[in-house]
C-alpha positions as a printed Julia matrix, in Angstrom:
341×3 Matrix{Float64}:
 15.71  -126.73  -11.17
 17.32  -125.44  -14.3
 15.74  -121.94  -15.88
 17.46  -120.75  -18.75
 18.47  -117.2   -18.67
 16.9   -115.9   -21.65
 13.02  -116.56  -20.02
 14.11  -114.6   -17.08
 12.79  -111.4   -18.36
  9.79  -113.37  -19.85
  7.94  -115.11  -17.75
  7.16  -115.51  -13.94
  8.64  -118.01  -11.91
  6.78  -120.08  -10.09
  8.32  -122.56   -7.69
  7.85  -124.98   -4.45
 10.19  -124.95   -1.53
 11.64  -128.25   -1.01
 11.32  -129.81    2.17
 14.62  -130.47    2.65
 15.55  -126.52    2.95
 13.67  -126.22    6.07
 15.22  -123.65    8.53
 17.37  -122.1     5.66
 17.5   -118.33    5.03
 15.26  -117.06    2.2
 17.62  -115.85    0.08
 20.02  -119.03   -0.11
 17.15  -121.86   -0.44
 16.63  -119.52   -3.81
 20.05  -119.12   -4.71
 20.57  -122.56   -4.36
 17.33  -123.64   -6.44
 18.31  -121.38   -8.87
 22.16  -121.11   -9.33
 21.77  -118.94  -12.35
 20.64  -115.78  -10.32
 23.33  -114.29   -7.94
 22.26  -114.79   -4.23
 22.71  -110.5    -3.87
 20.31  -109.99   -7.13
 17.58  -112.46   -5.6
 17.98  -109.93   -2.45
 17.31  -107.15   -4.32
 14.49  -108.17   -5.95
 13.02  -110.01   -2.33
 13.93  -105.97   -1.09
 12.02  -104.39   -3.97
  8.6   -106.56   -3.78
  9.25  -108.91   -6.89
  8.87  -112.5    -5.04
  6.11  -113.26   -3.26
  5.93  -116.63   -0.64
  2.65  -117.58   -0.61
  1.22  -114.59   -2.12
  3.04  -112.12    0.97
  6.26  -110.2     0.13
  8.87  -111.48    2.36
 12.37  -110.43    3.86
 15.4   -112.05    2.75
 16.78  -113.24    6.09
 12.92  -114.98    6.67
 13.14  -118.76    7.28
 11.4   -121.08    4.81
  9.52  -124.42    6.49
  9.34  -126.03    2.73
  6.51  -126.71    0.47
  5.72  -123.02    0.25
  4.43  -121.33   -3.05
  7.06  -118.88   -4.6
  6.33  -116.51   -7.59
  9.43  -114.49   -9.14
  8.65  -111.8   -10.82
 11.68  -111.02  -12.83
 12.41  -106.74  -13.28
 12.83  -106.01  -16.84
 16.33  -105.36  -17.37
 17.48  -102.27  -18.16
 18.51  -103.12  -22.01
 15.07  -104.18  -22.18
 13.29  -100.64  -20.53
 15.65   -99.27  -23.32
 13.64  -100.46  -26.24
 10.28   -99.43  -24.3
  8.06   -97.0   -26.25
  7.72   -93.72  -24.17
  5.66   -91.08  -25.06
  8.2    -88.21  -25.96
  7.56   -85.2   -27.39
  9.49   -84.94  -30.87
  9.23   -82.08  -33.16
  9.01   -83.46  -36.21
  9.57   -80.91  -39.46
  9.43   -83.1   -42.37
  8.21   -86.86  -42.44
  6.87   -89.03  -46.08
  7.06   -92.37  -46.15
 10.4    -93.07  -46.11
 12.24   -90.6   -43.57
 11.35   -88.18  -40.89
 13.88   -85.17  -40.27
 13.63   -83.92  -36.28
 14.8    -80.77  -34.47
 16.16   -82.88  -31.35
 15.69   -80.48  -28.7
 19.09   -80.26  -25.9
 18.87   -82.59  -23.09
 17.58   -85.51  -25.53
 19.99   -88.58  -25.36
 19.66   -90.1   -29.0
 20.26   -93.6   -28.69
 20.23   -95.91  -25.1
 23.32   -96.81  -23.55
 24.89   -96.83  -20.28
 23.36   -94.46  -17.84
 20.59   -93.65  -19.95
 18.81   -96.3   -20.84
 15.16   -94.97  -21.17
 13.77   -91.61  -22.1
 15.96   -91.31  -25.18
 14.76   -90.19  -29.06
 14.79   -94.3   -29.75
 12.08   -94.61  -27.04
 10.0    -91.75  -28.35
 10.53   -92.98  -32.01
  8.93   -96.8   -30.88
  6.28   -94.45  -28.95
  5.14   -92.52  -31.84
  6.38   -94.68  -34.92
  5.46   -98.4   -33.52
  6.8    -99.94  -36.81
 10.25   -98.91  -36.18
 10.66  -101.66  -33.7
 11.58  -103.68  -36.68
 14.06  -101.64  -38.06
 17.81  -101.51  -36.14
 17.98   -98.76  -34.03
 14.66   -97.8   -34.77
 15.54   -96.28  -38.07
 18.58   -93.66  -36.28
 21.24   -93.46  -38.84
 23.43   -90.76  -36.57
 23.56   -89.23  -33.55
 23.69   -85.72  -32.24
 25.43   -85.51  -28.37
 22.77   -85.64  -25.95
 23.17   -81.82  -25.33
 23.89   -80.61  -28.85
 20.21   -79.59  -30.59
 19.29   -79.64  -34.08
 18.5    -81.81  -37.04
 18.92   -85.56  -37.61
 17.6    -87.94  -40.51
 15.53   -91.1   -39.16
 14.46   -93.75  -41.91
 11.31   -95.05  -41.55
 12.15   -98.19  -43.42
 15.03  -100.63  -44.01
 15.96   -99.59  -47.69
 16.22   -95.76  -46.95
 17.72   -97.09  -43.3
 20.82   -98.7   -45.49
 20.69   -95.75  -48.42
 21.21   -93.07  -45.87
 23.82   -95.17  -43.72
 25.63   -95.7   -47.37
 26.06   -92.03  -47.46
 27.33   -91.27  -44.03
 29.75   -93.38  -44.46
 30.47   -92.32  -48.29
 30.79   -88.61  -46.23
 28.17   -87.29  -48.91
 25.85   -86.0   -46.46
 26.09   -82.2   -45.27
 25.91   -81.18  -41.97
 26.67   -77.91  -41.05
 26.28   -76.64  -37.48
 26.26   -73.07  -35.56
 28.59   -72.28  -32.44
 29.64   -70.31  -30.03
 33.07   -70.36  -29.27
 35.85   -69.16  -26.33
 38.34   -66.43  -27.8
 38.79   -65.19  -31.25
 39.17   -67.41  -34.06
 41.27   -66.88  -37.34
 38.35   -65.97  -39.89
 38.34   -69.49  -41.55
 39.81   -72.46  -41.29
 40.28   -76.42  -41.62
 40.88   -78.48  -38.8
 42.43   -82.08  -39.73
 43.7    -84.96  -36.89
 42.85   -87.88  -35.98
 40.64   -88.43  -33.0
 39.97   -91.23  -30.65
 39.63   -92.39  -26.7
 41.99   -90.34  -24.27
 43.58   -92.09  -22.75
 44.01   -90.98  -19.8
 39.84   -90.7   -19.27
 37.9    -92.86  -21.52
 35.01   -91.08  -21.02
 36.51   -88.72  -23.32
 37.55   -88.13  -26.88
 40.57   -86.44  -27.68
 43.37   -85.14  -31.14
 45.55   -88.26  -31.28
 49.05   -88.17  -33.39
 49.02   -92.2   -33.44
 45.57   -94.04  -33.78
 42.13   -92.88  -33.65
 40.66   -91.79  -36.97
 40.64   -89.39  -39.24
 38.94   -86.46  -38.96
 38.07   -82.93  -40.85
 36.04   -79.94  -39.91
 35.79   -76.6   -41.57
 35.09   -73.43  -40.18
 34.32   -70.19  -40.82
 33.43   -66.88  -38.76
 30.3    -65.23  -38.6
 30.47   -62.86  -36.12
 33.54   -61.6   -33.41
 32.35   -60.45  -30.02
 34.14   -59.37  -26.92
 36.38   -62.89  -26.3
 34.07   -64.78  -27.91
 33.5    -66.17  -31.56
 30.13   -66.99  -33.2
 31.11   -69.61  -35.99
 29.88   -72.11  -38.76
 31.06   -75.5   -38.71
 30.91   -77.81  -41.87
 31.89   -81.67  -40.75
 33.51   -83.82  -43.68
 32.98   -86.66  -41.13
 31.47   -87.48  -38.49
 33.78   -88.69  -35.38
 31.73   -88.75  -31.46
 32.33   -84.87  -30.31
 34.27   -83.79  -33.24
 33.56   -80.62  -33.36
 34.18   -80.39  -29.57
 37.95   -81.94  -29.44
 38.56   -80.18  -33.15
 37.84   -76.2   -30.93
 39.14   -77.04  -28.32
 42.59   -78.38  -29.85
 42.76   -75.19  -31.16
 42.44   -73.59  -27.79
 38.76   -72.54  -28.42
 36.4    -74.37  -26.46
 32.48   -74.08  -27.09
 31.17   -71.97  -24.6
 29.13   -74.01  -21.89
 30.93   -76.89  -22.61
 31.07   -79.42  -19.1
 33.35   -81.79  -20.69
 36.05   -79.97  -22.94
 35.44   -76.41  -22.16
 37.56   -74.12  -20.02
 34.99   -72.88  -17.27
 35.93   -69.35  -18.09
 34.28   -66.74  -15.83
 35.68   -63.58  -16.66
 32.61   -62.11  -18.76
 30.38   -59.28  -18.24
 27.64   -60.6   -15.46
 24.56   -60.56  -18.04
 27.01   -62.87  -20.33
 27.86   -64.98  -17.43
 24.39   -65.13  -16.95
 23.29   -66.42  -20.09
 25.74   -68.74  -20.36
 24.58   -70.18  -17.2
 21.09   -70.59  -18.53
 22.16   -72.07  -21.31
 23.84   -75.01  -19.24
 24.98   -77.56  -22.3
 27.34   -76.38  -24.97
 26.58   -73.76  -27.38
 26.11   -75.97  -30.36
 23.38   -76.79  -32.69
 22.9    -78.97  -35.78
 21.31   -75.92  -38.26
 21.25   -77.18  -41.68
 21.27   -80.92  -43.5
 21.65   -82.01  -46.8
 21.56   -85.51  -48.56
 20.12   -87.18  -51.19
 16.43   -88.82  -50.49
 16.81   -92.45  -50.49
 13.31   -93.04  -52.42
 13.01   -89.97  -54.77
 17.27   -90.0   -55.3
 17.3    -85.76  -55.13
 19.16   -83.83  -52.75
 16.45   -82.39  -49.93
 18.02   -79.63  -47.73
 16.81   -78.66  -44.23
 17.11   -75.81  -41.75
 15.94   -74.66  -38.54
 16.61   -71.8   -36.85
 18.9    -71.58  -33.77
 17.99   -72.92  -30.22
 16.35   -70.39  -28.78
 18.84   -70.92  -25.49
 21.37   -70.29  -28.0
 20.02   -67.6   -29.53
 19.3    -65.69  -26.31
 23.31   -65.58  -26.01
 23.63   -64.52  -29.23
 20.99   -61.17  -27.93
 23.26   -60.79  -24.68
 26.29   -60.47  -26.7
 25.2    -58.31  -28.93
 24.49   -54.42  -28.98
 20.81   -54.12  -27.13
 19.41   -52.61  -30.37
 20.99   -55.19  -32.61
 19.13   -58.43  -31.45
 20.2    -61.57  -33.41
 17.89   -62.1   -35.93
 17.89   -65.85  -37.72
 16.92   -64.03  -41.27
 21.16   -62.46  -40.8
 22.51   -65.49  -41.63
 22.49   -66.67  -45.1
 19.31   -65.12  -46.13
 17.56   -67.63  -44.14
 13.66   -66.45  -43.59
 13.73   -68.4   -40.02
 11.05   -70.83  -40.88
 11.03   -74.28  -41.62
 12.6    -74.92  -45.35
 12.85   -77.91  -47.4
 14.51   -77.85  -50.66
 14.91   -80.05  -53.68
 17.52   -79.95  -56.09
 18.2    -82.14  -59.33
């Protein structure tokens, strides 16, 4: 009996022993009707209840007599639980007809992939935006790392999808991000290598002198504290964990970093403390700029700071002094869209 792969995931399989595998093991006379499922994979689904032998869940090692009824009920495979809608909360601050802008909250993978393949912004998107299932991606047209919060542009159809995708990778859209980061930094600066796979873990990205690709971020200082830097990062591209490898090839990791950082300990407790709570890197996506793809003006965003984030920011300042969003670039703290001609 041939079943072609694709209708695995489909349908159920329904089948009739032959006689001639009577005595035979379970698990072979199915491996051996149907050579295009691994004998260990038809175990594992015998194990987790989907075949049934004559409407009864069986054991793999059971004997089969013949001419019994089996149904295969196929698991959904974990690319396809990855483009299931789920209802996920997203905080949406500006949506028309042609985009939504969200404040991904920390924690939130962006797009499905290995190890997370459900429970991801692309899931909650097809939960609370069914039509996006027939746009790529669900209308994503960047990513933010699964523990960085902050803003990110979704089109909600194909012609803003390819518009705002055209500008990425023209580098016309403006991202700017807040962070918090180990030692003292120069005031400003530039940062310019190339970046690409280590090599020596895959897993992560590193500065490269040979390969990789280009990459420049631009930084500036907003505040000093004891050993530690509150900065603003502009991106003129976008590389995976750019701003991440760029800090800490200075020698200035992002504080709460698990991947890049240094694991520092030697702050005050109540600093140690926060950091702690904050668990995820101190970095956060604060303001966007790019042109609308419908209207063709230039619509700025900005949120205010994580409050995880921002409850650092209190520790490491005076007690009296709390950080207050409305410091920083006369930002009132609230929601704010612009347009500009």
């Amino acid at each position: 009996m041939f079943i072609p792969h694709t209708e695995l995931d489909q349908e159920p399989i329904y089948l009739t022993i032959p006689d001639e595998y009577y005595g035979n093991r379970l698990d072979t006379t199915l491996s051996a009707i149907i050579p295009e499922l691994s004998r260990s994979k038809l175990t594992n689904w015998i194990k987790e209840g989907f075949i049934l032998v004559d409407n009864q869940i069986p054991k793999p090692k059971d004997k089969v007599f013949g001419r019994e009824v089996v149904i295969i009920n196929s698991p959904l495979s974990d690319e396809t639980k990855a483009f299931m809608p789920e209802d996920i909360p997203l905080d949406i601050i500006f949506e028309d007809e042609h985009i939504l802008v969200i404040n991904k909250q920390a924690g939130l993978t962006v797009h499905p992939g290995n190890g997370n393949w459900s429970g991801t912004l692309l899931n909650g998107l097809l939960f609370h935006y069914p039509h996006l299932s027939q746009i790529p991606r669900a209308g994503i047209v960047h990513r933010l790392d699964k523990d960085t919060s902050g803003l990110m542009v979704v089109a909600k159809t194909l012609l803003a999808q390819t518009k705002l995708v055209q500008q990425l990778q023209d580098h016309s859209v403006s991202r700017i991000y807040h962070a918090i980061a180990e030692g003292l930094l120069p005031p400003e600066g530039t940062i310019k290598t190339n970046i690409g796979r280590d090599p020596k873990n895959r897993i992560k990205m590193t500065t490269l002198k040979f390969g990789g690709k280009e990459s420049v971020t631009h930084y500036k200082v907003i505040e000093h504290f004891d050993k530690l830097s509150y900065i603003e990062c502009r991106l003129e591209t976008g590389r995976t964990h750019q701003i991440r490898v760029h800090l800490k090839s200075l020698g200035h990791p992002l504080v709460g970093d698990k991947t890049y950082g240094s694991g520092k300990i030697n702050y005050p407790a109540n600093v140690l403390e926060a950091i702690e709570s904050l668990d995820r890197q101190a970095l956060h996506a604060m303001k966007l700029s790019f042109v609308h793809p419908s209207t063709g003006e230039t619509v700025n965003f900005s949120c205010p700071i994580a409050s995880d984030i921002k409850y650092l920011l209190n520790t490491l300042k005076n007690p009296e002094d709390n950080f207050d969003d409305s410091d920083i670039d006369g930002d009132d703290g609230d929601w704010e869209v612009l347009y500009v001609k």
